[in-house]
Short mmCIF file of C-alpha atoms in Angstrom, two decimals:
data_model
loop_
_atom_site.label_atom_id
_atom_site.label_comp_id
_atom_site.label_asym_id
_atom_site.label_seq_id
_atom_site.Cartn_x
_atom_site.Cartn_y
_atom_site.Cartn_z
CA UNK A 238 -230.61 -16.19 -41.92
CA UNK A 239 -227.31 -15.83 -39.98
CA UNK A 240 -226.40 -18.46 -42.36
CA UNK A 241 -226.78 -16.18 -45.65
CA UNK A 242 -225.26 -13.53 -43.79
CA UNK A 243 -221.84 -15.01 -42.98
CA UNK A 244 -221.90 -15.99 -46.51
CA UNK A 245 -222.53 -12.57 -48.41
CA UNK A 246 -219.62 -10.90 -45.85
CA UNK A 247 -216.99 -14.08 -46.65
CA UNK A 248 -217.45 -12.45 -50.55
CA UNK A 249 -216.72 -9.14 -50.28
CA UNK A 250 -213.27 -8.41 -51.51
CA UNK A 251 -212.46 -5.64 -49.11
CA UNK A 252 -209.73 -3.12 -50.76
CA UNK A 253 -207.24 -1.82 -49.17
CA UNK A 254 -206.77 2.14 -48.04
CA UNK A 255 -203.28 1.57 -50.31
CA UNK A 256 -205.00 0.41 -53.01
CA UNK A 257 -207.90 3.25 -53.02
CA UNK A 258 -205.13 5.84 -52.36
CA UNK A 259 -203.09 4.54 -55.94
CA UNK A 260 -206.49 4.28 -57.62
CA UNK A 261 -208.07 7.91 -56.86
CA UNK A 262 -203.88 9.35 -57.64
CA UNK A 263 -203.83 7.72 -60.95
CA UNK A 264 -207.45 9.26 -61.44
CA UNK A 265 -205.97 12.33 -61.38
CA UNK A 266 -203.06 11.75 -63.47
CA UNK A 267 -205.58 9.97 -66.07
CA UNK A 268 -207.99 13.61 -65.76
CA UNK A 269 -204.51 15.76 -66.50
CA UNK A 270 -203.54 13.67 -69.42
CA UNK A 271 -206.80 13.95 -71.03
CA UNK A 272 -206.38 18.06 -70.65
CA UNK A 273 -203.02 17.67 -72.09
CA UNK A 274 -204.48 14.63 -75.19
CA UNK A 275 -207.31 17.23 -75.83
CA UNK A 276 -204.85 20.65 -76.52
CA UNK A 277 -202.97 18.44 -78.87
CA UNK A 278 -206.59 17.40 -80.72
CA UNK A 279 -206.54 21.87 -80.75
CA UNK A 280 -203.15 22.23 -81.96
CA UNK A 281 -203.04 19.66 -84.62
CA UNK A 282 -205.85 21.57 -85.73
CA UNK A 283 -207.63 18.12 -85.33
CA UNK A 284 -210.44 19.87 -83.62
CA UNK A 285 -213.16 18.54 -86.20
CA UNK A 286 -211.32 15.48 -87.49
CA UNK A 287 -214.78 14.16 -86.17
CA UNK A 288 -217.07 16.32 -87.46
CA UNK A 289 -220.09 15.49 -85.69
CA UNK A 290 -221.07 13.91 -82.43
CA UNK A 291 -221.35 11.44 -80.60
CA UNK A 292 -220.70 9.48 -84.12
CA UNK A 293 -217.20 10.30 -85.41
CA UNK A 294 -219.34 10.83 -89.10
CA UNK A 295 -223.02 10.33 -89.77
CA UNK A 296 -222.35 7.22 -91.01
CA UNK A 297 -219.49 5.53 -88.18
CA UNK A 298 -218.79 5.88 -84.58
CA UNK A 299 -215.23 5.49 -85.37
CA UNK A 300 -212.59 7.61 -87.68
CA UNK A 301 -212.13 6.64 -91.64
CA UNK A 302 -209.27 6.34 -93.41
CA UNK A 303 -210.55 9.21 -95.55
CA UNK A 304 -210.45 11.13 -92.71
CA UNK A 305 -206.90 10.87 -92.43
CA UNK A 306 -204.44 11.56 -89.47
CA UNK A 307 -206.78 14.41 -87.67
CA UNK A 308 -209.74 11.92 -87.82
CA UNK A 309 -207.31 9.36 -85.90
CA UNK A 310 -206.40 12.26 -83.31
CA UNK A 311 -209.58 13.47 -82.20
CA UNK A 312 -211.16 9.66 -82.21
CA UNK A 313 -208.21 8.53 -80.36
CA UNK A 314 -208.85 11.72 -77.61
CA UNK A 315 -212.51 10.41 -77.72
CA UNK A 316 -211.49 6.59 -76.56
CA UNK A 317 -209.19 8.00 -73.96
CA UNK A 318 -212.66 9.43 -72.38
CA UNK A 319 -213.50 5.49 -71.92
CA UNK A 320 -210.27 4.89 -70.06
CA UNK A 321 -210.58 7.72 -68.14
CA UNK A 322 -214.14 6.69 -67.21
CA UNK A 323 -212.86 3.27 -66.47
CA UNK A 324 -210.43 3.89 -63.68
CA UNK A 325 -213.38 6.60 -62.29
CA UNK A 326 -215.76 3.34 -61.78
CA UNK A 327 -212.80 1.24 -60.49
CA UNK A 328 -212.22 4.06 -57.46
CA UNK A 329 -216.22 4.45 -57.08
CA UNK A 330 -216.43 0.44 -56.56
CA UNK A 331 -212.74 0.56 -54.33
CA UNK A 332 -214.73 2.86 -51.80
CA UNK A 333 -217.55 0.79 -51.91
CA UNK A 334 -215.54 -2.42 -51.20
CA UNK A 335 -213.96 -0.29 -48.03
CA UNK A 336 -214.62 -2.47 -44.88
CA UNK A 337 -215.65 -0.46 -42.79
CA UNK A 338 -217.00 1.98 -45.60
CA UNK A 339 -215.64 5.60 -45.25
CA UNK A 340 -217.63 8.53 -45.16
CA UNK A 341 -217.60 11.35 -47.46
CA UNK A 342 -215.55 9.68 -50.00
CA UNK A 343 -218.47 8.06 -51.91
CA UNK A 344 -219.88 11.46 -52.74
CA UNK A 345 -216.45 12.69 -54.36
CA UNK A 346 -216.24 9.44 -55.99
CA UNK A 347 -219.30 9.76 -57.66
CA UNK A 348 -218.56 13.08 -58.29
CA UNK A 349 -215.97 12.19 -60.69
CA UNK A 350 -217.62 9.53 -62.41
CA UNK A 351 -220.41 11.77 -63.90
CA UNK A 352 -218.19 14.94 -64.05
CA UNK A 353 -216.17 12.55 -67.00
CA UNK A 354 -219.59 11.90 -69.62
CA UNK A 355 -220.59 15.73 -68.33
CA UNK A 356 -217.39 16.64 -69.96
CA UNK A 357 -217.47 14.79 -72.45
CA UNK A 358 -220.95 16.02 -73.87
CA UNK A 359 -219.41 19.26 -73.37
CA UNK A 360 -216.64 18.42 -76.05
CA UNK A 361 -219.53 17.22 -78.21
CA UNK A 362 -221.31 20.61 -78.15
CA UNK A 363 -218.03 22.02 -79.06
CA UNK A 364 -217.72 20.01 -82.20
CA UNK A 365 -221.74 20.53 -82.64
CA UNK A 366 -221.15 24.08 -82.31
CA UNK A 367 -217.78 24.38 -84.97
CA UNK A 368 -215.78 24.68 -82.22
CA UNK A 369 -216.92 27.63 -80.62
CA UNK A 370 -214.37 29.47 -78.63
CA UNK A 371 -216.18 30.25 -75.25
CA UNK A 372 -217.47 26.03 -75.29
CA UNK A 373 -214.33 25.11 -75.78
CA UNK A 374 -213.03 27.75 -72.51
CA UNK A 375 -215.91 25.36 -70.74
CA UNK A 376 -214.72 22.08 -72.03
CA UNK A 377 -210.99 22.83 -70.27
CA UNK A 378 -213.07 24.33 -67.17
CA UNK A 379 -215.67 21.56 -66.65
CA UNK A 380 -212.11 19.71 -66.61
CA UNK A 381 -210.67 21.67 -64.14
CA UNK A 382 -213.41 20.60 -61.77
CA UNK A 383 -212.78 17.08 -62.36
CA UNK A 384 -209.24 17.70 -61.46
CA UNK A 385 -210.11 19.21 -58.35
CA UNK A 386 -212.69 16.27 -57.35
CA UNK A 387 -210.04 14.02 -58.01
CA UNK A 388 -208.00 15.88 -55.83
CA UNK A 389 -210.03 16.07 -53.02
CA UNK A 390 -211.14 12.66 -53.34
CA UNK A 391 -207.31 11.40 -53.02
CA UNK A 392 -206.43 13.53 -50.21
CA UNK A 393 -209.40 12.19 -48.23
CA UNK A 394 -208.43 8.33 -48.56
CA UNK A 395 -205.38 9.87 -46.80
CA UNK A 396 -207.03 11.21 -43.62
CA UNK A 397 -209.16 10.09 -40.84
CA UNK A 398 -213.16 11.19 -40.43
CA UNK A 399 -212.57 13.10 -37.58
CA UNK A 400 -213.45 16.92 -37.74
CA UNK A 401 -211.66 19.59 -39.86
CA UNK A 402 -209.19 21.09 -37.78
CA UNK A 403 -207.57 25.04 -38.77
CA UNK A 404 -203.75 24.86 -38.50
CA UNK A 405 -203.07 28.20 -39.16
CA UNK A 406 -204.93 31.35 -38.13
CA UNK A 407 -208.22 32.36 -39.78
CA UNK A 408 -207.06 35.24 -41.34
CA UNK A 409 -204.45 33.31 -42.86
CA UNK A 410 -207.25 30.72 -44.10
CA UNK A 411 -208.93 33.07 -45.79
CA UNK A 412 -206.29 34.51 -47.40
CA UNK A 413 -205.66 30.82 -48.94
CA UNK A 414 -209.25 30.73 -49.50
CA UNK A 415 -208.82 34.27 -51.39
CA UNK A 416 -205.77 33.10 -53.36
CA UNK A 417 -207.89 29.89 -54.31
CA UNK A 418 -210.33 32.12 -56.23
CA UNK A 419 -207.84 34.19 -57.83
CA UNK A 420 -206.29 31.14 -59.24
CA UNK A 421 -209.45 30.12 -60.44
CA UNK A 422 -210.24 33.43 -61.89
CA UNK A 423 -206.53 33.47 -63.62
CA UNK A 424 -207.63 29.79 -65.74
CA UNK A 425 -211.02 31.42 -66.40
CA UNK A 426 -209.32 34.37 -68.03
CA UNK A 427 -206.62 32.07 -69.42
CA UNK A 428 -209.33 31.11 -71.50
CA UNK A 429 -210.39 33.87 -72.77
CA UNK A 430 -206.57 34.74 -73.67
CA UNK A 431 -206.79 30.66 -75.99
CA UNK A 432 -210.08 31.91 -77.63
CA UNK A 433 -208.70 35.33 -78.88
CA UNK A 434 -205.56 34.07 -80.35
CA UNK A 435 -204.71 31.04 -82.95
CA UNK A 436 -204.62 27.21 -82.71
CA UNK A 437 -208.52 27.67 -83.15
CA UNK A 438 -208.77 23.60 -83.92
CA UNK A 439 -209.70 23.83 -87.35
CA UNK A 440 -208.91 26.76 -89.87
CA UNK A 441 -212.49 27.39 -90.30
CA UNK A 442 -213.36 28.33 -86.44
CA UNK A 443 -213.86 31.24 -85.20
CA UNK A 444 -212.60 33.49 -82.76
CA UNK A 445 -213.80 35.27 -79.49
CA UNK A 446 -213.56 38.54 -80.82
CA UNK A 447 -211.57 39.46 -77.80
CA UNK A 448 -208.08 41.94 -78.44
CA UNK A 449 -205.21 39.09 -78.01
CA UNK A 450 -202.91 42.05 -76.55
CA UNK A 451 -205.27 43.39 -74.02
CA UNK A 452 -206.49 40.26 -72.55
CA UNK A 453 -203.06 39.26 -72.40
CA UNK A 454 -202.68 41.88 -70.37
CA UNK A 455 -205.57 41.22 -68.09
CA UNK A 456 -204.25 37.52 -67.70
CA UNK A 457 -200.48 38.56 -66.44
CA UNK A 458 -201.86 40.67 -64.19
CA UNK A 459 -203.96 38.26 -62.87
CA UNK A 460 -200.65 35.82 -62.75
CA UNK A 461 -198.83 38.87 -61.19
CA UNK A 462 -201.92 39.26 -58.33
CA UNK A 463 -201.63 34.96 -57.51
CA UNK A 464 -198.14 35.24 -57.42
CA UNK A 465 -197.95 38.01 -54.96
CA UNK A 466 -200.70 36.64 -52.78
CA UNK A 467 -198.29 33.65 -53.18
CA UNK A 468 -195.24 34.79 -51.76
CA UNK A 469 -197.25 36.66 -48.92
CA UNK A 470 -198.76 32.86 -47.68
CA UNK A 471 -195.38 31.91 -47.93
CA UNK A 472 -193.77 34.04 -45.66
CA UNK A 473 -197.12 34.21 -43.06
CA UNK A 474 -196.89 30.87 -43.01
CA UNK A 475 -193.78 30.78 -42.26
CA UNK A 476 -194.19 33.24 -39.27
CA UNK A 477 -196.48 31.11 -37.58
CA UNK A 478 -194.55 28.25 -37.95
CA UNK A 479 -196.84 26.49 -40.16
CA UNK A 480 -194.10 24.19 -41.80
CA UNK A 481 -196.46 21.96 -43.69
CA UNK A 482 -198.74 25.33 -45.17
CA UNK A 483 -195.44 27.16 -45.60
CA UNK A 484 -193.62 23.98 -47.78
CA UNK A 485 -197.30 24.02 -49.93
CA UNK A 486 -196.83 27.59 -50.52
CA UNK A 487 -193.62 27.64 -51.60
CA UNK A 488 -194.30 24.23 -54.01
CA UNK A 489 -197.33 26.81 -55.73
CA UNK A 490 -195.05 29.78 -56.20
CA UNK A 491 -192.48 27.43 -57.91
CA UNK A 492 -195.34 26.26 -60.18
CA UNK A 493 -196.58 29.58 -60.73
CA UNK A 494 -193.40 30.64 -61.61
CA UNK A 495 -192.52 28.13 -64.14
CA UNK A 496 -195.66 28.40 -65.59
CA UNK A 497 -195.91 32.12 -65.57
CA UNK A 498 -192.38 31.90 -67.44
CA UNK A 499 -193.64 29.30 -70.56
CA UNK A 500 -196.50 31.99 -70.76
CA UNK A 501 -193.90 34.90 -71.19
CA UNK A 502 -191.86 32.97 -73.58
CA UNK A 503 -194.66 31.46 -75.72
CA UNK A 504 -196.08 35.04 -75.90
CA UNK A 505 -193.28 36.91 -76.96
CA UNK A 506 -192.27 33.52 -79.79
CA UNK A 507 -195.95 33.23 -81.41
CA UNK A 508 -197.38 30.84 -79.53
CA UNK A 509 -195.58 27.75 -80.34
CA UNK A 510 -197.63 24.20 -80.13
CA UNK A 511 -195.23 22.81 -77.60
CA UNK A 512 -195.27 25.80 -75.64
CA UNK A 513 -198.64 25.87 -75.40
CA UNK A 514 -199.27 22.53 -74.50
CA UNK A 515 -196.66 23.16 -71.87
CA UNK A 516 -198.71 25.38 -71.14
CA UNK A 517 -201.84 23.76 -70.27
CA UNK A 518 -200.33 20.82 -68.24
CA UNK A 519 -198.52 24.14 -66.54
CA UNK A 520 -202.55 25.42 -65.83
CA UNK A 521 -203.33 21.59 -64.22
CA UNK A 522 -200.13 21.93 -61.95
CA UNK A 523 -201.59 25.47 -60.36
CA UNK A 524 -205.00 24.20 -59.69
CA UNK A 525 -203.39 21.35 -58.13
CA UNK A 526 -200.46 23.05 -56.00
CA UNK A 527 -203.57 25.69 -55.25
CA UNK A 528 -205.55 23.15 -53.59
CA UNK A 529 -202.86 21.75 -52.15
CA UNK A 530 -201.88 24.89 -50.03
CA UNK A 531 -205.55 25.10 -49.26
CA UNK A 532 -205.88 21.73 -48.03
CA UNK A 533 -202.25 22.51 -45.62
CA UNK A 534 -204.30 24.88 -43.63
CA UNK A 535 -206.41 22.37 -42.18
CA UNK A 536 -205.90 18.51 -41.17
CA UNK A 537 -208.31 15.52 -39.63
CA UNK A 538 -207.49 13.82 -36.42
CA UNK A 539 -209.13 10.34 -35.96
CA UNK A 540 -212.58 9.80 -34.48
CA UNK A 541 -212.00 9.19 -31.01
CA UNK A 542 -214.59 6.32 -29.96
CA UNK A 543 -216.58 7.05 -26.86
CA UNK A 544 -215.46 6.48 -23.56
CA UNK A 545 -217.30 3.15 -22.25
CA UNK A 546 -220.01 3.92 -19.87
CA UNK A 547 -219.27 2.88 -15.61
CA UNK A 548 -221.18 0.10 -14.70
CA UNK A 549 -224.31 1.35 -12.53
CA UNK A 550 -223.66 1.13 -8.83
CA UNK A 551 -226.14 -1.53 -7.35
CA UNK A 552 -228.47 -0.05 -4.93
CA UNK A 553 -228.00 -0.61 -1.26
CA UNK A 554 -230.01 -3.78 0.03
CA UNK A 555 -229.96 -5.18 -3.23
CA UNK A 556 -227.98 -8.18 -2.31
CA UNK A 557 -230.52 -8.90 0.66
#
């Protein structure tokens, strides 16, 4: 039995914490491209290029040449769901290979795995449905949250499994924590602003119903409220002398700036395609700086082991 043991343990190919770290980053890279692949699929008004799902026609899984160019664009954002997927089940099996395995990371790992066909049968309801405006504001959201698993995932192959530690003030954590859900509300609403306007995905698909100019409106001051809440972590951060918070502030309100200026500019010049997909990548950036000054307010110190237990004193007479 000992035998077998040694045996099954001289197989494992244990990966390293490098390796895991590069694998769950270029998850997240892979999850932002796919955001990006799938506005262009939008914008090239390739939307139904497949017009049914999961089969690309009723007949074929894959694109026809009658089908032409926006056939080829959304089958080729369909295949990139496979790749995607891929490098999702090569993380999930790099933390299972981890020797010794780490906790917590398995769940997040998983997490992402499923999120990506989750998503993806999301995009087929949008197709199913015509493209329906407010499924398509859930296809870019249900991404979102893949984004941020990947996130969280990669930033944990980067720290120890010791407890969470606070390294700024509670107030100040839950005025991250605050700013987190504003930033969240601001891609919700962002949404809402895509499903009013044009760039539909097809010429035939409807619209939200929603004024474009007055939930514009609602959506820059949303951008105005983040970016104020912004500066304000900045500079408390900075008061504390929370370096490391204050440097992941100041990396969002850059973002948020650049971001909130393609908005302006693709607003006021009718919405553009480049713009706008500028503008989406733009939307990945802010969850990801968000999360990033959330995750600054706290750190993991290593598990200290136990401290080995003093030998028991022999009682007296024992020697006798």
């Amino acid at each position: 039995m000992r035998r077998i043991r040694s045996v099954k343990r001289s197989v494992r190919f244990p990966v390293s914490p490098t390796l895991l770290r590069r694998l769950a980053f270029t998850s997240i890279i892979a999850n932002v491209a796919i955001v990006v692949t799938g506005g262009a699929v939008r914008l090239t008004a390739s939307g139904l290029g497949c017009p049914t799902w999961p089969r690309c026609t009723d007949e074929s899984y894959t694109t026809t040449s009658e089908m032409g160019v926006h056939g080829v664009i959304e089958f080729g954002n369909r295949l990139l769901t496979f790749a995607v997927g891929i490098i999702a089940l090569a993380v999930v099996l790099a933390v299972l290979a981890q020797v010794p395995r780490r906790r917590g990371l398995l769940p997040l790992a998983v997490g992402v795995l499923f999120g990506i066909p989750a998503q993806a049968v999301i995009g087929g309801v949008t197709v199913l449905t015509n493209l329906n405006p407010w499924v398509v504001g859930l296809h870019f959201l249900a991404s979102m949250v893949v984004i941020a698993a990947a996130y969280a995932l990669w930033r944990r192959t980067g720290e120890p499994d010791g407890p969470v530690t606070p390294t700024v003030p509670a107030p100040l954590r839950t005025l991250a924590r605050i700013t987190t859900v504003v930033s969240a509300s601001v891609l919700v609403v962002g949404t809402w602003v895509t499903g009013s306007g044009p760039h539909a995905g097809d010429q035939g698909a409807a619209r939200n119903g929603l004024d474009p100019e007055s939930i514009s409106q609602v959506h820059a001051d949303g951008v105005f409220l983040l970016i104020g809440l912004s500066v304000a972590l900045f500079f408390a951060f900075r008061a504390v002398g929370a370096a490391r918070a204050a440097r992941a502030a100041g990396v969002l309100l850059a973002v948020e700036l650049g971001q909130g200026l393609i908005g302006f500019v693709q607003y006021f010049t009718h919405l553009p395609a480049v713009l706008v997909a500028a503008h989406m990548l733009g939307s990945c950036l802010v969850l990801l700086a968000t999360l990033g000054v959330l995750w600054a307010t706290r750190e993991r110190h290593p598990v200290t082991p136990p401290a080995p237990a003093a030998p028991a004193a022999e009682p007296v007479g024992a020697a006798a």
